[in-house]
């Protein structure tokens, strides 16, 4: 097996006793999807923000190994380097697309922004990339000049994904990407995500409280409760044979249709 | 107004050029920093001026800070010397500083302006003072000031092109006609205040010092003489200057920035130079010839 893409050690960020996340360690390999599940307030989102360089940890280390074998210790690196990573080799999909999109500019500009930040100064190329990515995420390319606010919730979420994928990232962070969408739209989005992850060999850290989403997308799971990881392992293993009392509770509390 | 005049000819009860000496010193310190870091926005302690924000309080504070007794002041608004704002500001400094004023670009040592850079080429030693409404070029897309400051610090200017992209997507060309963003000395992106983009090339390698003051936002910035100033654009949509089919109705100029006037109820249009000094100079030359 090759080297881990992301190596996390003893990551801790606490807002109060057992509020936040503490002592989290794991390795993420290229092309792997890691699900983070747990109840509200268990520290999932805190963990995600610390992993993605948005929130400085109290203790711990996040090391990213770039494509050319360069290693970046996220919190030793400069702010400029962190920003560069976040808009080139990484992506972040927010739960609410309004937080991840620029709502005042067109869909095409949203998709092109990362390319412009990387120095693409050719309108024709930006336009091409916009059209191509709209097609990839199954939005009608004819809507390239429309504002995101005229899109439905599911389309906004897909646009947000396209906006992140345009820079060909190797690692994506997703915070409840299907939250707030109705079931059929959720299914469509998950299907699309699964396809893209396989096709682009993306590594993903996905936070969700929906075990169905976790089962569909994630290769591995970590279960969090009261700021700590209580169980980690392969998705099927955890969902079919949970060991920790809390994981058992979590799995058994899902309604079976 | 002789009854109000103090010993040195300025209005009684006021220091030279209205602002107190300590305020002017602090402004000059800010201006020195602004000149040292071309295009960088320096915060300053803006004062209340006896006219409302938006009427040129930033420019007036800069002018007050740099004005000397021997300076010759020219004030223009939309290129014209005879508009209300220009007349009021000129009279303000005549009364409070008793400095000489002029309408001639070539004779002025300080030119305070609202929208234009004069057509007559500036010379070494001259200072342009701009009245700036919105100093932050990133504001349209990023409302947080701490965020825009880190974007400037980290040279994180990708979003500037988003605006230009939107223009092309909507109108087929870059439709931004004023406050057209520029990169100063290949580092800071700067809003050149609401001058028309027609005037952007005049900033590049200008022999004159350009000072910008935003009164409401309390920011100073500067373009020192002989500094590279480049307008942002795309490779396949390069920066373009506006052009007119017409020439000036008074002086016949085809090179200057023209204002469009509607002169009767039938909608007859006339184009005239926005720079009144330039226009009248050309007019008198023709009369001699």
XYZ file of C-alpha atoms in Angstrom:
546
model
C 0.000 0.000 0.000
C 1.245 3.484 -0.758
C 1.621 6.283 1.747
C -1.393 7.833 3.451
C -2.723 11.022 1.893
C -3.721 12.451 5.225
C -2.180 11.459 8.493
C -3.920 12.635 11.666
C -2.449 12.258 15.137
C -3.958 13.104 18.544
C -6.056 15.875 17.112
C -7.795 17.832 19.861
C -9.926 20.940 19.795
C -12.131 21.454 22.845
C -14.570 24.241 23.573
C -15.419 22.737 26.967
C -15.214 19.345 28.662
C -16.234 16.795 26.014
C -17.292 19.579 23.658
C -15.379 19.499 20.410
C -13.135 16.639 19.471
C -10.220 15.053 21.260
C -7.504 12.525 20.689
C -8.483 11.663 17.129
C -5.939 9.727 15.058
C -6.343 8.066 11.681
C -4.736 7.662 8.265
C -6.592 8.317 5.042
C -5.334 6.713 1.824
C -5.784 8.004 -1.733
C -9.191 7.143 -3.119
C -10.587 6.168 0.259
C -13.852 7.453 1.698
C -13.960 7.890 5.441
C -17.315 8.447 7.105
C -17.618 10.229 10.422
C -20.870 9.413 12.196
C -22.280 10.304 15.584
C -25.040 12.229 17.255
C -25.455 16.001 17.190
C -22.822 17.701 19.320
C -20.472 14.747 19.236
C -17.756 16.816 17.560
C -18.080 15.677 13.950
C -18.122 19.108 12.428
C -15.407 20.389 14.760
C -13.229 17.510 13.644
C -13.908 18.361 10.013
C -13.046 22.037 10.455
C -9.800 21.174 12.249
C -8.884 18.623 9.577
C -9.490 21.090 6.780
C -7.381 23.872 8.221
C -10.261 26.144 9.174
C -9.901 25.826 12.914
C -6.561 25.554 14.688
C -6.355 22.502 17.005
C -5.285 22.759 20.661
C -3.043 19.724 20.263
C -2.232 17.338 17.455
C -0.976 17.138 13.939
C -2.460 16.896 10.454
C 0.044 15.939 7.759
C -0.922 15.979 4.099
C 1.239 14.267 1.504
C 0.998 16.061 -1.819
C 1.116 14.409 -5.222
C 4.838 15.064 -5.689
C 5.637 13.469 -2.358
C 5.792 16.846 -0.621
C 4.591 16.668 2.974
C 2.671 19.559 4.465
C 2.191 19.750 8.196
C -1.039 21.715 8.086
C -0.553 23.796 11.203
C 3.182 24.349 10.756
C 2.619 25.622 7.227
C 1.890 29.264 6.488
C -1.608 30.651 6.090
C -0.879 31.168 2.391
C 0.024 27.496 1.985
C -3.128 26.380 3.810
C -5.268 28.561 1.550
C -3.514 27.244 -1.532
C -4.250 23.670 -0.455
C -7.876 24.436 0.326
C -8.570 25.819 -3.113
C -6.436 23.494 -5.223
C -5.794 19.990 -3.921
C -8.625 20.039 -1.416
C -12.297 20.772 -1.570
C -14.927 21.511 1.028
C -18.620 20.866 0.504
C -20.761 22.667 3.052
C -24.024 21.341 4.365
C -25.763 24.504 3.244
C -24.797 25.322 -0.352
C -25.334 29.014 0.417
C -22.219 28.893 2.590
C -20.108 27.276 -0.102
C -21.318 29.184 -3.156
C -21.105 32.816 -4.115
C -24.799 33.509 -4.392
C -24.396 36.872 -6.143
C -22.490 35.604 -9.177
C -23.497 33.178 -11.919
C -23.002 29.416 -11.884
C -20.186 29.726 -14.428
C -18.315 32.229 -12.289
C -18.748 29.968 -9.272
C -17.148 27.100 -11.135
C -14.415 29.264 -12.636
C -13.366 30.948 -9.404
C -10.805 28.342 -8.358
C -9.261 28.361 -11.815
C -9.026 32.152 -11.736
C -7.407 31.963 -8.314
C -4.858 29.611 -9.852
C -4.095 32.162 -12.519
C -6.201 31.064 -15.484
C -6.722 34.314 -17.389
C -8.470 32.987 -20.472
C -12.228 33.548 -20.584
C -12.804 30.875 -23.228
C -11.104 28.220 -21.132
C -13.061 29.218 -18.031
C -16.251 29.014 -20.023
C -15.375 25.555 -21.327
C -14.591 24.299 -17.830
C -17.884 25.711 -16.585
C -19.921 23.974 -19.276
C -18.083 20.712 -18.846
C -18.526 20.613 -15.081
C -22.189 21.528 -15.235
C -22.638 18.516 -17.520
C -20.619 16.350 -15.124
C -22.926 17.149 -12.236
C -26.013 16.827 -14.441
C -27.066 20.456 -14.554
C -28.288 21.820 -17.903
C -25.278 23.707 -19.376
C -27.732 26.316 -20.651
C -28.027 27.576 -17.084
C -24.367 28.600 -16.866
C -25.249 32.298 -16.606
C -28.023 31.858 -14.055
C -27.592 32.833 -10.435
C -27.391 29.935 -7.960
C -30.395 31.305 -6.094
C -32.579 30.364 -9.052
C -31.462 26.736 -8.637
C -33.219 24.120 -6.529
C -31.555 22.891 -3.329
C -30.257 19.734 -4.967
C -28.889 21.659 -7.941
C -27.179 24.141 -5.639
C -25.511 21.258 -3.839
C -24.366 19.757 -7.144
C -23.085 23.153 -8.250
C -21.111 23.399 -5.029
C -19.560 20.023 -5.762
C -18.673 21.093 -9.322
C -17.133 24.311 -7.987
C -14.841 22.205 -5.790
C -14.004 19.535 -8.332
C -12.924 21.935 -11.068
C -9.409 22.185 -9.637
C -9.087 18.347 -9.669
C -8.662 18.010 -5.921
C -7.382 14.780 -4.369
C -9.141 15.219 -1.056
C -12.645 16.438 -0.293
C -14.283 17.284 2.997
C -18.049 17.069 3.101
C -20.242 18.212 5.935
C -23.633 16.510 5.682
C -23.804 17.064 1.909
C -27.289 15.543 1.698
C -28.759 17.295 4.734
C -31.934 19.224 4.018
C -32.652 17.470 0.712
C -35.644 15.249 0.135
C -35.110 11.528 -0.193
C -35.196 11.161 -3.975
C -32.876 14.161 -4.466
C -30.614 12.687 -1.802
C -30.473 9.405 -3.657
C -29.633 11.164 -6.910
C -26.861 13.210 -5.248
C -25.401 10.167 -3.522
C -25.378 8.277 -6.781
C -23.580 11.131 -8.474
C -21.097 11.463 -5.624
C -20.332 7.772 -5.630
C -19.670 7.872 -9.361
C -17.419 10.921 -9.120
C -15.464 9.529 -6.189
C -14.714 6.320 -8.087
C -14.014 8.069 -11.372
C -11.699 10.744 -9.977
C -10.090 8.575 -7.294
C -11.031 11.128 -4.651
C -10.258 10.663 -1.013
C -13.183 11.941 1.036
C -13.886 12.661 4.674
C -17.652 12.812 4.946
C -19.502 13.823 8.081
C -23.033 12.533 8.336
C -25.571 11.461 10.884
C -27.336 9.393 8.260
C -26.107 5.802 8.426
C -27.615 5.031 5.034
C -25.400 7.712 3.470
C -22.430 6.262 5.327
C -23.145 2.756 4.126
C -23.535 3.871 0.529
C -20.418 6.043 0.299
C -17.924 5.221 3.010
C -15.268 2.538 2.944
C -14.429 3.077 6.573
C -16.277 4.659 9.477
C -15.343 6.344 12.690
C -18.045 6.687 15.302
C -17.850 9.714 17.567
C -19.520 10.368 20.853
C -18.894 13.132 23.371
C -15.843 14.400 21.491
C -14.101 11.007 21.326
C -13.831 8.291 18.698
C -15.547 5.287 20.256
C -15.203 2.894 17.364
C -13.417 2.778 14.013
C -13.353 0.164 11.296
C -14.751 -0.949 7.959
C -18.245 0.369 7.250
C -19.943 -2.984 6.844
C -18.210 -4.325 9.911
C -19.401 -1.458 12.096
C -22.917 -1.317 10.733
C -23.456 -5.083 10.789
C -21.571 -5.951 13.937
C -21.120 -2.874 16.134
C -18.924 -3.499 19.175
C -19.259 -0.380 21.278
C -22.497 0.124 23.181
C -23.047 3.516 21.559
C -22.500 2.169 18.035
C -25.016 -0.559 18.791
C -27.502 2.051 19.945
C -26.849 4.162 16.848
C -27.315 1.257 14.454
C -30.398 -0.088 16.226
C -32.059 3.316 16.297
C -32.325 3.481 12.502
C -35.847 2.747 11.344
C -36.023 -0.194 9.014
C -38.553 0.477 6.247
C -14.582 88.030 4.048
C -11.871 90.322 5.390
C -13.554 90.498 8.777
C -12.884 86.801 9.276
C -9.298 86.856 8.141
C -6.592 86.065 10.663
C -3.048 87.434 10.746
C -1.767 85.179 7.990
C -4.711 85.677 5.759
C -6.639 82.530 6.664
C -10.021 82.469 8.357
C -9.831 83.428 12.014
C -9.902 80.742 14.661
C -8.724 78.007 12.337
C -5.275 76.590 11.820
C -3.771 76.649 8.350
C -5.920 74.523 6.010
C -8.591 73.905 8.682
C -7.216 70.715 10.293
C -5.089 70.984 13.450
C -1.373 70.349 13.152
C -1.374 66.986 14.958
C -4.075 65.619 12.674
C -2.157 66.755 9.618
C 1.000 65.131 10.993
C -0.807 61.834 11.518
C -2.186 62.034 7.993
C 1.276 62.694 6.589
C 2.643 59.700 8.487
C -0.109 57.578 6.928
C 0.643 59.015 3.492
C 4.349 58.214 3.844
C 3.455 54.619 4.625
C 1.051 54.539 1.676
C 3.773 55.814 -0.659
C 6.225 53.266 0.724
C 3.816 50.379 -0.026
C 2.197 51.306 -3.352
C -1.471 50.343 -3.504
C -1.692 49.280 0.136
C -4.573 50.752 2.144
C -3.398 52.540 5.275
C -6.013 53.245 7.943
C -6.070 56.752 9.404
C -8.011 58.645 12.025
C -10.454 60.447 9.767
C -11.874 63.717 11.077
C -15.263 65.302 10.673
C -15.090 67.832 7.902
C -17.566 70.668 7.460
C -19.306 68.872 4.616
C -21.001 65.489 4.336
C -19.319 62.160 3.645
C -19.384 61.458 -0.046
C -18.630 65.064 -0.957
C -14.884 64.617 -0.834
C -13.961 64.593 2.859
C -11.158 62.056 2.299
C -9.584 64.045 -0.505
C -9.914 67.285 1.467
C -8.121 65.814 4.469
C -5.270 64.636 2.256
C -5.082 68.046 0.570
C -5.112 69.789 3.960
C -2.279 67.568 5.176
C 0.042 68.197 2.237
C -0.862 71.806 1.409
C 1.935 74.354 1.806
C 1.696 78.154 1.605
C 3.365 78.198 -1.821
C 1.159 75.532 -3.358
C -1.178 76.255 -6.223
C -4.408 74.284 -5.941
C -6.723 73.085 -8.677
C -9.960 71.275 -7.862
C -12.018 69.395 -10.437
C -15.258 67.496 -10.280
C -16.063 65.308 -13.322
C -13.155 67.070 -15.001
C -14.767 70.474 -14.607
C -13.456 73.370 -12.501
C -16.791 75.165 -12.325
C -19.100 72.584 -10.750
C -20.513 73.092 -7.257
C -18.281 70.631 -5.474
C -15.116 71.918 -7.125
C -15.994 75.548 -6.485
C -16.820 74.887 -2.809
C -13.658 72.949 -2.089
C -11.502 75.498 -3.892
C -13.092 78.331 -1.914
C -12.724 76.357 1.321
C -8.953 76.172 0.913
C -8.730 79.756 -0.266
C -10.411 80.849 2.953
C -8.730 78.477 5.402
C -5.238 78.368 3.876
C -5.175 81.435 1.660
C -3.395 79.460 -1.055
C -3.346 80.418 -4.687
C -5.752 78.506 -6.900
C -5.802 77.917 -10.611
C -7.907 76.365 -13.319
C -4.853 75.467 -15.408
C -3.571 71.915 -14.995
C -0.012 72.849 -15.936
C 0.183 75.569 -13.273
C -1.174 73.534 -10.352
C 1.081 71.834 -7.826
C -1.817 69.968 -6.192
C -4.907 68.821 -8.079
C -7.808 67.456 -6.065
C -10.186 65.431 -8.191
C -13.412 63.560 -7.926
C -13.595 61.529 -11.146
C -10.966 62.468 -13.660
C -7.254 62.665 -14.269
C -6.682 65.767 -16.428
C -6.044 65.276 -20.140
C -3.001 67.553 -20.026
C -0.078 65.258 -19.167
C 0.997 65.596 -15.545
C 4.536 66.632 -14.691
C 7.054 65.607 -12.120
C 6.405 67.393 -8.834
C 2.649 67.575 -9.253
C 0.384 65.739 -6.816
C -3.037 64.328 -7.635
C -5.431 63.899 -4.688
C -8.382 61.572 -5.289
C -11.638 61.555 -3.343
C -12.433 57.877 -2.846
C -15.881 56.486 -2.001
C -15.027 52.747 -1.715
C -11.323 52.048 -1.299
C -11.643 48.260 -1.087
C -11.700 46.594 -4.537
C -12.643 43.243 -2.980
C -15.640 44.605 -1.085
C -18.166 43.749 -3.781
C -17.587 40.056 -3.193
C -16.246 39.869 0.353
C -18.089 41.858 3.013
C -15.691 41.029 5.871
C -12.878 43.531 6.336
C -10.590 41.137 8.213
C -11.013 38.688 5.345
C -10.234 41.267 2.643
C -7.144 42.337 4.581
C -5.831 38.773 4.692
C -6.654 38.391 0.998
C -4.473 41.430 0.277
C -1.739 40.143 2.577
C -1.714 36.701 0.949
C -1.991 37.997 -2.601
C -5.244 36.062 -2.884
C -6.850 37.941 -5.764
C -8.629 35.193 -7.720
C -12.053 36.688 -7.009
C -11.169 39.960 -8.759
C -11.499 38.192 -12.072
C -14.876 36.768 -11.056
C -16.309 40.256 -11.494
C -14.789 40.638 -14.946
C -15.985 37.131 -15.861
C -19.513 38.114 -14.869
C -19.306 41.172 -17.094
C -18.316 39.147 -20.141
C -20.909 36.457 -19.397
C -23.634 39.109 -19.118
C -22.653 41.699 -21.718
C -20.138 39.988 -23.982
C -17.373 42.386 -22.994
C -15.880 43.824 -19.821
C -18.568 46.364 -19.041
C -16.954 47.839 -15.927
C -16.440 51.426 -17.037
C -15.243 53.125 -13.845
C -13.502 52.057 -10.635
C -11.797 49.518 -12.876
C -9.423 47.466 -10.687
C -5.678 47.710 -11.239
C -2.596 45.927 -9.942
C -0.046 48.370 -8.556
C 3.629 47.487 -8.916
C 2.681 43.849 -9.568
C 1.519 43.398 -5.986
C -1.557 45.085 -4.548
C -4.885 45.208 -6.322
C -6.269 48.720 -5.974
C -9.516 50.480 -6.729
C -8.464 53.627 -8.588
C -11.519 55.453 -7.153
C -14.343 56.189 -9.580
C -12.197 57.476 -12.427
C -13.392 56.168 -15.802
C -11.278 53.299 -17.089
C -10.311 55.734 -19.833
C -7.985 57.299 -17.248
C -6.432 54.033 -15.997
C -3.479 54.172 -18.429
C -2.631 57.638 -17.078
C -1.805 56.034 -13.720
C 0.856 53.846 -15.285
C 4.369 55.299 -14.929
C 2.934 58.733 -14.213
C 5.565 61.318 -13.255
C 3.120 62.748 -10.695
C 2.394 61.428 -7.215
C -1.119 60.005 -6.812
C -2.679 60.108 -3.335
C -6.061 58.579 -2.507
C -8.160 59.456 0.534
C -11.402 57.782 1.608
C -13.095 59.863 4.318
C -15.938 57.591 5.337
C -13.900 54.392 5.131
C -10.858 56.145 6.647
C -8.244 54.712 4.321
C -5.272 56.246 2.502
C -3.381 54.761 -0.403
C -0.966 55.972 -3.009
C 0.721 55.386 -6.327
C 4.214 56.915 -6.232
C 5.655 58.509 -9.397
C 6.888 56.101 -12.084
C 5.062 53.061 -10.709
C 3.749 50.243 -12.885
C -0.043 50.148 -12.851
C -1.788 47.423 -14.854
C -5.528 47.068 -15.412
C -6.868 43.555 -14.811
C -8.163 41.688 -17.856
C -8.404 38.321 -19.611
C -6.058 37.074 -22.331
C -8.923 36.749 -24.805
C -10.677 39.897 -23.553
C -7.901 42.454 -23.092
C -8.366 45.821 -21.395
C -9.934 48.262 -23.843
C -10.359 52.009 -23.844
C -13.764 53.490 -24.599
C -13.939 55.270 -27.955
C -16.292 57.869 -29.342
C -17.542 58.322 -32.874
C -17.921 62.040 -32.212
C -15.443 64.784 -31.464
C -15.832 67.568 -28.892
C -18.424 70.126 -30.010
C -16.320 72.996 -28.628
C -12.694 72.161 -29.328
C -12.994 69.282 -31.794
C -10.777 66.975 -29.737
C -10.882 63.312 -30.662
C -8.511 62.190 -27.941
C -10.228 63.383 -24.782
C -12.940 61.850 -22.621
C -16.305 63.136 -23.830
C -19.472 63.812 -21.867
C -22.760 63.282 -23.632
C -25.229 66.152 -23.240
C -28.841 66.300 -24.309
C -29.376 69.861 -25.417
C -33.059 70.126 -26.307
C -36.411 68.429 -25.835
C -36.057 66.643 -29.180
C -33.176 64.597 -27.763
C -30.408 66.236 -29.765
C -27.117 65.103 -28.342
C -23.822 66.867 -28.118
C -20.475 65.588 -26.985
C -18.094 67.851 -25.099
C -14.791 67.376 -23.305
C -15.242 66.482 -19.661
C -11.942 68.263 -18.886
C -12.951 71.937 -19.104
C -9.423 73.303 -18.778
C -8.127 71.091 -21.594
C -11.071 72.108 -23.771
C -10.707 75.859 -23.221
C -6.916 75.691 -23.735
C -7.469 74.033 -27.085
C -10.178 76.542 -27.924
C -7.928 79.541 -27.261
C -5.053 77.977 -29.221
C -7.312 77.679 -32.221
C -8.428 81.277 -31.811
C -4.771 82.421 -31.901
C -4.023 80.250 -34.907
